[in-house]
mmCIF file of C-alpha atoms in Angstrom:
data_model
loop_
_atom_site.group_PDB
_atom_site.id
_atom_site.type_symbol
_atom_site.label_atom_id
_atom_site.label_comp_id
_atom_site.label_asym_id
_atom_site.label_seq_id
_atom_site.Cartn_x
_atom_site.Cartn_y
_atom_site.Cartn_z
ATOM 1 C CA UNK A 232 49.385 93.817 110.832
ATOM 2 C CA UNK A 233 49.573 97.545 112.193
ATOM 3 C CA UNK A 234 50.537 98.333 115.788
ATOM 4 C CA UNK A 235 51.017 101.440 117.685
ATOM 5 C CA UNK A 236 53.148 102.806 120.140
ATOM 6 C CA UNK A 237 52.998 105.511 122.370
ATOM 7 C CA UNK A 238 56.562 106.930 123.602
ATOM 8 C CA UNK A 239 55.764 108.193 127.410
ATOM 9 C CA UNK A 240 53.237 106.644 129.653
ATOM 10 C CA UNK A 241 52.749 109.894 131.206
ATOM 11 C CA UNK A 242 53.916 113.578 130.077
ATOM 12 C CA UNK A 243 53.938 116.782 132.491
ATOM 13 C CA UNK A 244 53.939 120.177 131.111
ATOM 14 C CA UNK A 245 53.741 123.935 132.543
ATOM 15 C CA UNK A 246 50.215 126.007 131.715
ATOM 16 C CA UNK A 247 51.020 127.614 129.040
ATOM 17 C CA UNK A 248 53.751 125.492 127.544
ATOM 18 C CA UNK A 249 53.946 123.418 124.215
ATOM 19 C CA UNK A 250 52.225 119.923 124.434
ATOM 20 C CA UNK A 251 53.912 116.555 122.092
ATOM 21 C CA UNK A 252 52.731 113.589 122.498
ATOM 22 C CA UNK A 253 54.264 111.149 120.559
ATOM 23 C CA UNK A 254 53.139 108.322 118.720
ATOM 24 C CA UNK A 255 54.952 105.646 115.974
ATOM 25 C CA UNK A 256 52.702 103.239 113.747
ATOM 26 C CA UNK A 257 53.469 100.251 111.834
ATOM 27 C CA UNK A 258 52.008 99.211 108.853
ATOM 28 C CA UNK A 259 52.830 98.173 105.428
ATOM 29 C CA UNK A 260 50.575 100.530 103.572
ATOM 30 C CA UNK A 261 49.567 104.571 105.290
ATOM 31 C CA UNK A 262 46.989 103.691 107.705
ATOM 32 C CA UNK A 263 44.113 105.629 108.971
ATOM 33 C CA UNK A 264 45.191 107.371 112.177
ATOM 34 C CA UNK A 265 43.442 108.672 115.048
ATOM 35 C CA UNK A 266 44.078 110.368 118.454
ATOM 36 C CA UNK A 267 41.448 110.388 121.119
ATOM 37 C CA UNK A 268 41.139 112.047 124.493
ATOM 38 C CA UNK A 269 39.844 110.427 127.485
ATOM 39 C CA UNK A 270 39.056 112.859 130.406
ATOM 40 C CA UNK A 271 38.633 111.462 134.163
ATOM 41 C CA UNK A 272 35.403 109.096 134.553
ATOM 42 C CA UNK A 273 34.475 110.040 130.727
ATOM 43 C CA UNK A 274 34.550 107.571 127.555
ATOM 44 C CA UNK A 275 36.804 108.497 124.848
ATOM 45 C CA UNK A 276 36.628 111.449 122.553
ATOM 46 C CA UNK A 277 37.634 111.993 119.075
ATOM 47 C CA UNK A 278 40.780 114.970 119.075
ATOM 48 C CA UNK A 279 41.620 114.033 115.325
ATOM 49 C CA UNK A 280 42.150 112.027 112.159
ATOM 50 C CA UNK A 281 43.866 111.447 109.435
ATOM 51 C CA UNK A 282 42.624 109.435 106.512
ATOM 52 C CA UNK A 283 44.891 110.597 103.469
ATOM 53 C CA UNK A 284 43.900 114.104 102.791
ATOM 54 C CA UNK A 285 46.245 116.707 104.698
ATOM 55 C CA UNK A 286 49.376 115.770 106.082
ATOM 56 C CA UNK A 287 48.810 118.380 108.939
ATOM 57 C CA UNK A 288 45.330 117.206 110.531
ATOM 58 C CA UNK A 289 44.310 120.011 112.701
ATOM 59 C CA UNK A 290 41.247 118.734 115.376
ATOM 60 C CA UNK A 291 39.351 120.606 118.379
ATOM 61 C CA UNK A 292 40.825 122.251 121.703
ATOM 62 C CA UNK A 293 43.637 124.033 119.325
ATOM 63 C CA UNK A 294 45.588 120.728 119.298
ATOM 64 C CA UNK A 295 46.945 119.153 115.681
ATOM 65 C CA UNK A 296 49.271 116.440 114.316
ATOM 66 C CA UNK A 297 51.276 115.799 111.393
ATOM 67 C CA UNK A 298 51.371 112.929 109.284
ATOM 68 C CA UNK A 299 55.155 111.798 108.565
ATOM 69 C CA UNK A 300 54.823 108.812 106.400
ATOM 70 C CA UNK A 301 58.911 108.632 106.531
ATOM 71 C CA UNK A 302 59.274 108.668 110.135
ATOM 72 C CA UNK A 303 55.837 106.444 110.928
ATOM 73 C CA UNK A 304 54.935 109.088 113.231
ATOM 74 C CA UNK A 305 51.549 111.269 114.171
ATOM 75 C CA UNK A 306 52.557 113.195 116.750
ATOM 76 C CA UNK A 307 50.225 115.219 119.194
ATOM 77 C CA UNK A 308 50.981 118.966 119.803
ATOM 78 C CA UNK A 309 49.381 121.919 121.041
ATOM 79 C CA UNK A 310 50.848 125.255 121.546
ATOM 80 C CA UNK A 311 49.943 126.348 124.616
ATOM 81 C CA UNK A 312 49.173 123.303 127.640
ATOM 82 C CA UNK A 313 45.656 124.555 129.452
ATOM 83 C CA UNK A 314 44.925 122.855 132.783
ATOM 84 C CA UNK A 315 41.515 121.447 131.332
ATOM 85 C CA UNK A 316 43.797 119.641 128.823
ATOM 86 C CA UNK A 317 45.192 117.239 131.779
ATOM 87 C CA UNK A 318 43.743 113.539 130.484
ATOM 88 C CA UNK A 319 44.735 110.815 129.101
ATOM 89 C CA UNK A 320 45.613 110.544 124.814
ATOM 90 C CA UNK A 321 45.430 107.371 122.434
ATOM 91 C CA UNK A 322 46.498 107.114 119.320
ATOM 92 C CA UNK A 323 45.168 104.492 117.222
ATOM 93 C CA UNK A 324 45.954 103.000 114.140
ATOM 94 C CA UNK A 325 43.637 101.083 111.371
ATOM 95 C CA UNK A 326 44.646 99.341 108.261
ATOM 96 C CA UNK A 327 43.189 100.247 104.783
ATOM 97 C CA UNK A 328 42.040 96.178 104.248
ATOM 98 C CA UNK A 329 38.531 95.012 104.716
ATOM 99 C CA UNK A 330 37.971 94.735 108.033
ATOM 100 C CA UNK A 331 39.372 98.243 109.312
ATOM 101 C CA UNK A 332 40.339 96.971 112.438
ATOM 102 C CA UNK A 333 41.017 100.057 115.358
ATOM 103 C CA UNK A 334 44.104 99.505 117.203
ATOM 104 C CA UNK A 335 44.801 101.517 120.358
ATOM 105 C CA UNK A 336 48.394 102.499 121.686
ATOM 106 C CA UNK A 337 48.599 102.365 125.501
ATOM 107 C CA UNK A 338 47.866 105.961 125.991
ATOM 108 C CA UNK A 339 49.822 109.026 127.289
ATOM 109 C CA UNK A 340 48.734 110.536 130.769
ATOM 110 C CA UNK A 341 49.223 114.815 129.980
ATOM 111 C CA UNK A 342 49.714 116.406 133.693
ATOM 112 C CA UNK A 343 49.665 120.142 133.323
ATOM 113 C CA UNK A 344 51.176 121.678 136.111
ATOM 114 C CA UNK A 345 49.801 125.493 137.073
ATOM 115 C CA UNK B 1495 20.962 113.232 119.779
ATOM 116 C CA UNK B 1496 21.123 110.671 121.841
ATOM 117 C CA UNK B 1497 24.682 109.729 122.658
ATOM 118 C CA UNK B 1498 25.837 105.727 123.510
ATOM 119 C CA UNK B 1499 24.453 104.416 126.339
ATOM 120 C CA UNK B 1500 25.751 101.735 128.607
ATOM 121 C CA UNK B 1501 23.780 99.980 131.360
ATOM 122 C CA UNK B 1502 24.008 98.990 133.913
ATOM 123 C CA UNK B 1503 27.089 101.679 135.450
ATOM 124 C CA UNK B 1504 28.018 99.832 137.884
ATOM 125 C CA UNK B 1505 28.276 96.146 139.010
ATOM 126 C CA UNK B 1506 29.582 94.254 141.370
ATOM 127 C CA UNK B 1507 29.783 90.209 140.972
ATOM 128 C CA UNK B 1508 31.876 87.116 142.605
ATOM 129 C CA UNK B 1509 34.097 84.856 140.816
ATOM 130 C CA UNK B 1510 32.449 82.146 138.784
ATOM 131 C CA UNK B 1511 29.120 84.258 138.012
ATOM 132 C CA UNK B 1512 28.363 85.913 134.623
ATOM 133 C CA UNK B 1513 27.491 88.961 133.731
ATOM 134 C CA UNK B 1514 25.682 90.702 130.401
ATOM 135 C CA UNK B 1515 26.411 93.893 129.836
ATOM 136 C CA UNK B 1516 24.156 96.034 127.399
ATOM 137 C CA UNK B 1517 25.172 98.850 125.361
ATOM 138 C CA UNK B 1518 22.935 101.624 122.774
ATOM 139 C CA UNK B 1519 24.144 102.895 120.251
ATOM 140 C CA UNK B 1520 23.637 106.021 118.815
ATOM 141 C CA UNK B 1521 20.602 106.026 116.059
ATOM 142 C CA UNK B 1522 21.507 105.036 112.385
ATOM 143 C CA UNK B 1523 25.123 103.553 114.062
ATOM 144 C CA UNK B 1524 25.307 99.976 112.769
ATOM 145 C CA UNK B 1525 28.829 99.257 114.471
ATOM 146 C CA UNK B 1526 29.323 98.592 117.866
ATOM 147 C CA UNK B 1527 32.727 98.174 119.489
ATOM 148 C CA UNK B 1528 33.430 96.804 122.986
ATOM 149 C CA UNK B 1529 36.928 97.611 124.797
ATOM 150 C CA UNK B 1530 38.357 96.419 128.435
ATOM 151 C CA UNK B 1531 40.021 99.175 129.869
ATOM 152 C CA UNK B 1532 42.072 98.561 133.522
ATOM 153 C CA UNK B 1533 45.283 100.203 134.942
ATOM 154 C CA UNK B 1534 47.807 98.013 134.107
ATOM 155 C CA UNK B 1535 46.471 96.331 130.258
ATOM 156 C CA UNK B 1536 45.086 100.118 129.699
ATOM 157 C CA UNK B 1537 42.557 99.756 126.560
ATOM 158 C CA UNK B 1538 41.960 96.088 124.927
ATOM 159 C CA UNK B 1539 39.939 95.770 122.225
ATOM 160 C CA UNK B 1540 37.614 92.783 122.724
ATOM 161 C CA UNK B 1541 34.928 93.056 119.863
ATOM 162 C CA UNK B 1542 33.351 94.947 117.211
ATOM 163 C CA UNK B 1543 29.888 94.045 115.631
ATOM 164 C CA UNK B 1544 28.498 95.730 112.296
ATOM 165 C CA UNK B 1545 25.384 95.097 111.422
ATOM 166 C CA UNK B 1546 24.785 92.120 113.580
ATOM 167 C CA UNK B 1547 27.956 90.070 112.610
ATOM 168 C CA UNK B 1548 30.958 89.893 114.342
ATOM 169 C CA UNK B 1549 33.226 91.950 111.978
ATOM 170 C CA UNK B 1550 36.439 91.948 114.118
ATOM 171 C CA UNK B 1551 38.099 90.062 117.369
ATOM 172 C CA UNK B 1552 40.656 91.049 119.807
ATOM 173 C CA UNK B 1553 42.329 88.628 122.269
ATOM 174 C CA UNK B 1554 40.186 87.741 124.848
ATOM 175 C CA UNK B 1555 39.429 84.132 126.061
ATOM 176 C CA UNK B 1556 35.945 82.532 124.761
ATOM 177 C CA UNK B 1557 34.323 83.514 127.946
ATOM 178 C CA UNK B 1558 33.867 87.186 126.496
ATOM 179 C CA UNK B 1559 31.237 87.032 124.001
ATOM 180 C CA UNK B 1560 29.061 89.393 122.535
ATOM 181 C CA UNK B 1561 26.075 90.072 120.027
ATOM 182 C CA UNK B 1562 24.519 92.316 118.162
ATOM 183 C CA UNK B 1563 20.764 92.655 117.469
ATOM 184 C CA UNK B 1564 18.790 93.998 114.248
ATOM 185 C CA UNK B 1565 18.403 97.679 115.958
ATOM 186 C CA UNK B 1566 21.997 97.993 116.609
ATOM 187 C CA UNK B 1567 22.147 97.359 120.460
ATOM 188 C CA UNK B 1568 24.898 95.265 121.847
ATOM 189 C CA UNK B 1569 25.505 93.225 124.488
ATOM 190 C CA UNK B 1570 28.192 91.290 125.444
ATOM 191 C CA UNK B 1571 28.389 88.757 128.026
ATOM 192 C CA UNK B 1572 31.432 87.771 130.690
ATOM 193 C CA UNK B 1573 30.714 83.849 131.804
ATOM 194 C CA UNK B 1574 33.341 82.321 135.110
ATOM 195 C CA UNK B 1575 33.943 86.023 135.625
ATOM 196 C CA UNK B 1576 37.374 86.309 137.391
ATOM 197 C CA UNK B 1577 39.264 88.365 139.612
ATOM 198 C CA UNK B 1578 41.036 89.990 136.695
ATOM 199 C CA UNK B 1579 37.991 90.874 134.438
ATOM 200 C CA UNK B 1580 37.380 94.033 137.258
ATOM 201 C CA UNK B 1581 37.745 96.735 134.586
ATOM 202 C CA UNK B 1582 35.744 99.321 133.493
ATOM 203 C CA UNK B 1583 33.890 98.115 129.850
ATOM 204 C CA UNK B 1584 33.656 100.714 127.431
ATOM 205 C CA UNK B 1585 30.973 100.478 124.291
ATOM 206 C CA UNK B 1586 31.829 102.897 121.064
ATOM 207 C CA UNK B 1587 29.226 103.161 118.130
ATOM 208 C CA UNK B 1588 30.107 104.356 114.501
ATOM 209 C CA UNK B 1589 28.454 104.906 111.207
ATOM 210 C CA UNK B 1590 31.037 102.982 109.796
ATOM 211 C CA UNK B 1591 33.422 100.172 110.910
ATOM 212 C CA UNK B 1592 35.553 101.851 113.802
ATOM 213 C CA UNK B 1593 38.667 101.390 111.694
ATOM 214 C CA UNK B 1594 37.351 104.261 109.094
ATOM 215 C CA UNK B 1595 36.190 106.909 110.949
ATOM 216 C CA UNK B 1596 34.977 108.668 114.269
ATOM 217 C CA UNK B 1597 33.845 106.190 116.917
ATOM 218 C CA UNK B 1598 31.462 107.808 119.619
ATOM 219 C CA UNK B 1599 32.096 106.410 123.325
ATOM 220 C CA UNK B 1600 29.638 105.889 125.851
ATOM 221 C CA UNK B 1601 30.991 106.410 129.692
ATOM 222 C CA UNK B 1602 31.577 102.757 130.877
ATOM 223 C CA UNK B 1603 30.406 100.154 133.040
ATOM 224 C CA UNK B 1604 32.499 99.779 135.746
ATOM 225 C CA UNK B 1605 32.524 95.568 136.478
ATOM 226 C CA UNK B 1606 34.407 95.046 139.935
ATOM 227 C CA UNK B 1607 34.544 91.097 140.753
ATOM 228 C CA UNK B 1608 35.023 90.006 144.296
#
């Protein structure tokens, strides 16, 4: 069964300062892997995916993560932390089997501080 | 186009009523996904229906149920409500099962149980 964890229940940066988020899956075979963004009083959004293709999955707002199959990690990063990037992050994790089933780390609260 | 819609935004219920809670999905979606999302669990996956069958199950008790109808809309239903099921309910659509690509949130219904 996959899992995911999320190193960091919350994560404070300077503007302007790089942004990692960090995030460890477990599964037997390389997943499908997913971060999302949740600003305040919003739903989730999609930030990024990987499915197979590139290792280094590059997604909107100038953030990207790499794919390390040897260290079961998709981290988050962004160069340079903007104040309208303070929100919460999930990663999330599905298996390749039939029923594709979306698991959800326990999310990383980004404070930028000006 | 039309993004996912959740209704109602807001409720407020006792302990031992039940509640339905109804969620659109975005046209030509035919999966619907249902999370629990509160301070201290953060997101739980309760549910996701694809094309009107109940395609995967998180670990909620049997008083969460849900369905799914031939146009894609969702509901899902909270009987006994209790004190703990205050949480704000988030509803995600997809082409596909959630697992295999982008899932598209709608912005909640916030359940508060007194």
């Amino acid at each position: 069964a996959q899992s995911v964890t999320q190193l960091g229940s919350h994560v404070s940066v300077s503007e302007g300062a790089l942004v990692l988020l960090r995030c460890n899956y477990s599964s037997s075979v390389p997943p499908y892997l997913f971060w999302y963004v949740q600003y305040p009083n919003q739903g989730l959004q999609l930030l990024l995916k990987y499915t197979s293709a590139a290792t280094l999955v590059k997604g909107i707002n100038g953030f990207e993560a790499e794919f390390k199959k040897s260290e079961t990690s998709f981290h988050l990063t962004k160069p340079s932390a903007h104040m309208s990037d303070a929100a919460e992050y999930f990663c999330a994790v599905s298996g390749r089997d039939s029923s594709y089933k979306l698991i959800f780390g326990s999310g990383t609260r980004l404070l930028v501080r000006p | 186009k039309a993004g996912v819609t959740q209704t109602p935004r807001y409720l407020i219920k006792t302990r031992g009523q039940q509640v339905t809670l109804s969620c659109s999905p975005i046209s030509g979606h035919r999966s619907v996904s249902w999370y629990q999302q509160t301070p201290g669990q953060g997101l739980q996956f309760l549910f996701e229906y694809f094309s009107e069958t109940q395609r995967n199950k998180g670990n909620f008790p049997g008083r969460f149920s849900g369905r799914q109808f031939s146009n894609s809309r969702s509901e899902m239903n909270v009987s006994t409500l209790e004190l703990g099921d205050s949480a704000l309910y988030l509803c995600a659509s997809s082409l596909a099962l959630a697992g295999r690509g982008e899932q598209f949130f709608g912005p909640g219904t916030r359940l508060t149980v007194l």
